[in-house]
Short mmCIF file of C-alpha atoms in Angstrom, two decimals:
data_model
loop_
_atom_site.label_atom_id
_atom_site.label_comp_id
_atom_site.label_asym_id
_atom_site.label_seq_id
_atom_site.Cartn_x
_atom_site.Cartn_y
_atom_site.Cartn_z
CA UNK B 205 -25.15 5.03 14.61
CA UNK B 206 -23.62 5.14 11.05
CA UNK B 207 -19.67 5.60 10.96
CA UNK B 208 -18.70 8.99 9.68
CA UNK B 209 -16.28 8.61 6.89
CA UNK B 210 -15.55 12.04 6.72
CA UNK B 211 -13.26 11.89 9.97
CA UNK B 212 -9.63 12.53 9.57
CA UNK B 213 -8.84 9.23 11.66
CA UNK B 214 -11.07 6.94 9.35
CA UNK B 215 -9.59 8.21 6.02
CA UNK B 216 -6.05 7.75 7.73
CA UNK B 217 -7.15 4.00 8.41
CA UNK B 218 -8.23 3.65 4.88
CA UNK B 219 -5.27 4.98 3.19
CA UNK B 220 -3.12 2.49 5.63
CA UNK B 221 -5.36 -0.38 4.24
CA UNK B 222 -4.90 0.77 0.65
CA UNK B 223 -1.12 0.89 0.97
CA UNK B 224 -1.36 -2.59 2.49
CA UNK B 225 -3.58 -4.01 -0.40
CA UNK B 226 -1.30 -2.32 -2.99
CA UNK B 227 2.05 -3.79 -1.06
CA UNK B 228 0.65 -7.13 -0.91
CA UNK B 229 0.08 -7.62 -4.35
CA UNK B 230 3.56 -7.44 -5.25
CA UNK B 231 4.09 -11.28 -4.67
CA UNK B 232 1.42 -12.13 -7.18
CA UNK B 233 2.94 -9.69 -9.63
CA UNK B 234 6.42 -11.44 -9.44
CA UNK B 235 4.37 -14.74 -9.87
CA UNK B 236 2.56 -13.66 -13.06
CA UNK B 237 5.47 -11.60 -14.61
CA UNK B 238 7.21 -14.98 -15.40
CA UNK B 239 4.66 -16.20 -17.84
CA UNK B 240 3.81 -13.08 -20.09
CA UNK B 241 3.59 -9.53 -20.71
CA UNK B 242 -0.29 -8.90 -20.17
CA UNK B 243 -0.23 -8.61 -16.48
CA UNK B 244 -3.58 -7.35 -15.68
CA UNK B 245 -5.50 -9.97 -17.94
CA UNK B 246 -3.34 -12.93 -16.51
CA UNK B 247 -4.05 -11.81 -12.79
CA UNK B 248 -7.46 -11.02 -13.49
CA UNK B 249 -7.73 -14.62 -14.86
CA UNK B 250 -5.90 -16.15 -11.82
CA UNK B 251 -8.65 -14.23 -9.62
CA UNK B 252 -11.76 -15.70 -11.62
CA UNK B 253 -9.81 -19.17 -11.38
CA UNK B 254 -9.43 -18.74 -7.65
CA UNK B 255 -13.20 -18.00 -7.16
CA UNK B 256 -14.12 -20.97 -9.33
CA UNK B 257 -11.53 -23.75 -8.08
CA UNK B 258 -10.52 -22.66 -4.48
CA UNK B 259 -7.55 -24.47 -3.24
CA UNK B 260 -5.37 -23.94 -0.12
CA UNK B 261 -2.17 -22.85 -1.42
CA UNK B 262 -3.09 -20.29 -4.21
CA UNK B 263 -1.65 -16.96 -4.56
CA UNK B 264 -4.12 -14.24 -4.34
CA UNK B 265 -2.07 -10.97 -3.46
CA UNK B 266 -4.03 -8.11 -2.35
CA UNK B 267 -7.56 -8.87 -4.09
CA UNK B 268 -9.12 -7.43 -7.07
CA UNK B 269 -9.07 -3.83 -5.70
CA UNK B 270 -5.59 -3.88 -4.63
CA UNK B 271 -4.77 -5.36 -8.38
CA UNK B 272 -6.38 -2.39 -10.07
CA UNK B 273 -4.50 0.10 -7.96
CA UNK B 274 -1.26 -1.82 -8.13
CA UNK B 275 -1.36 -1.84 -11.91
CA UNK B 276 -2.62 1.78 -12.38
CA UNK B 277 0.49 2.75 -10.34
CA UNK B 278 2.81 0.22 -11.79
CA UNK B 279 1.79 1.06 -15.25
CA UNK B 280 2.25 4.91 -14.50
CA UNK B 281 5.40 4.86 -12.24
CA UNK B 282 7.10 1.14 -12.34
CA UNK B 283 7.69 -0.65 -9.21
CA UNK B 284 9.83 2.11 -7.61
CA UNK B 285 7.27 4.60 -8.08
CA UNK B 286 4.77 2.14 -6.77
CA UNK B 287 6.78 1.57 -3.43
CA UNK B 288 7.11 5.39 -3.31
CA UNK B 289 3.37 5.82 -3.40
CA UNK B 290 3.03 2.83 -0.75
CA UNK B 291 5.13 4.85 1.59
CA UNK B 292 3.48 8.18 0.91
CA UNK B 293 -0.09 6.46 1.66
CA UNK B 294 1.44 5.21 4.72
CA UNK B 295 2.79 8.07 6.35
CA UNK B 296 -0.40 10.15 5.38
CA UNK B 297 -2.53 7.41 6.81
CA UNK B 298 -0.54 7.20 10.08
CA UNK B 299 -0.53 10.95 10.60
CA UNK B 300 -4.38 11.11 9.72
CA UNK B 301 -4.66 8.22 12.34
CA UNK B 302 -3.32 10.15 15.19
CA UNK B 303 -5.07 13.47 13.96
CA UNK B 304 -1.69 15.18 13.10
CA UNK B 305 -0.57 16.94 10.21
CA UNK B 306 2.04 15.71 7.85
CA UNK B 307 4.63 18.16 9.11
CA UNK B 308 3.79 17.28 13.01
CA UNK B 309 4.47 13.84 12.15
CA UNK B 310 7.90 14.38 10.57
CA UNK B 311 8.57 17.00 13.46
CA UNK B 312 8.00 14.09 15.60
CA UNK B 313 10.41 11.94 13.65
CA UNK B 314 13.09 14.52 13.57
CA UNK B 315 13.01 14.89 17.58
CA UNK B 316 13.78 11.09 17.77
CA UNK B 317 16.88 11.27 15.29
CA UNK B 318 18.26 14.76 16.33
CA UNK B 319 19.62 15.49 19.78
CA UNK B 320 18.94 18.87 21.59
CA UNK B 321 22.22 20.26 20.70
CA UNK B 322 21.55 19.99 17.08
CA UNK B 323 23.76 16.78 16.20
CA UNK B 324 22.62 13.80 14.81
CA UNK B 325 22.09 10.73 17.06
CA UNK B 326 24.41 8.33 14.92
CA UNK B 327 27.58 10.47 15.82
#
């Protein structure tokens, strides 16, 4: 039986995996940023070199798909904006994975951090 890609849980898992791929590209970007300003070209060249000359210790980050999404978000929103997008994708992915709305997910988090008498748990 083929997998139903339109289900909420599958979409949530895909969003979580996309966030992980983008997040795992940060070390590769840190490595590439030491050598020049054309990050996308250098990163793609490193991936081609990785496919041609595989070695055990090579840095590859989040793969080619992760690279494309990372540099799309990085060029539009910088590194802080990319982290915000990763957090957003992860929260939406987690709530979709549990078949909850985003409001229900934040309500659950609010229950954890706020006592019944309305005061904060940190007080």
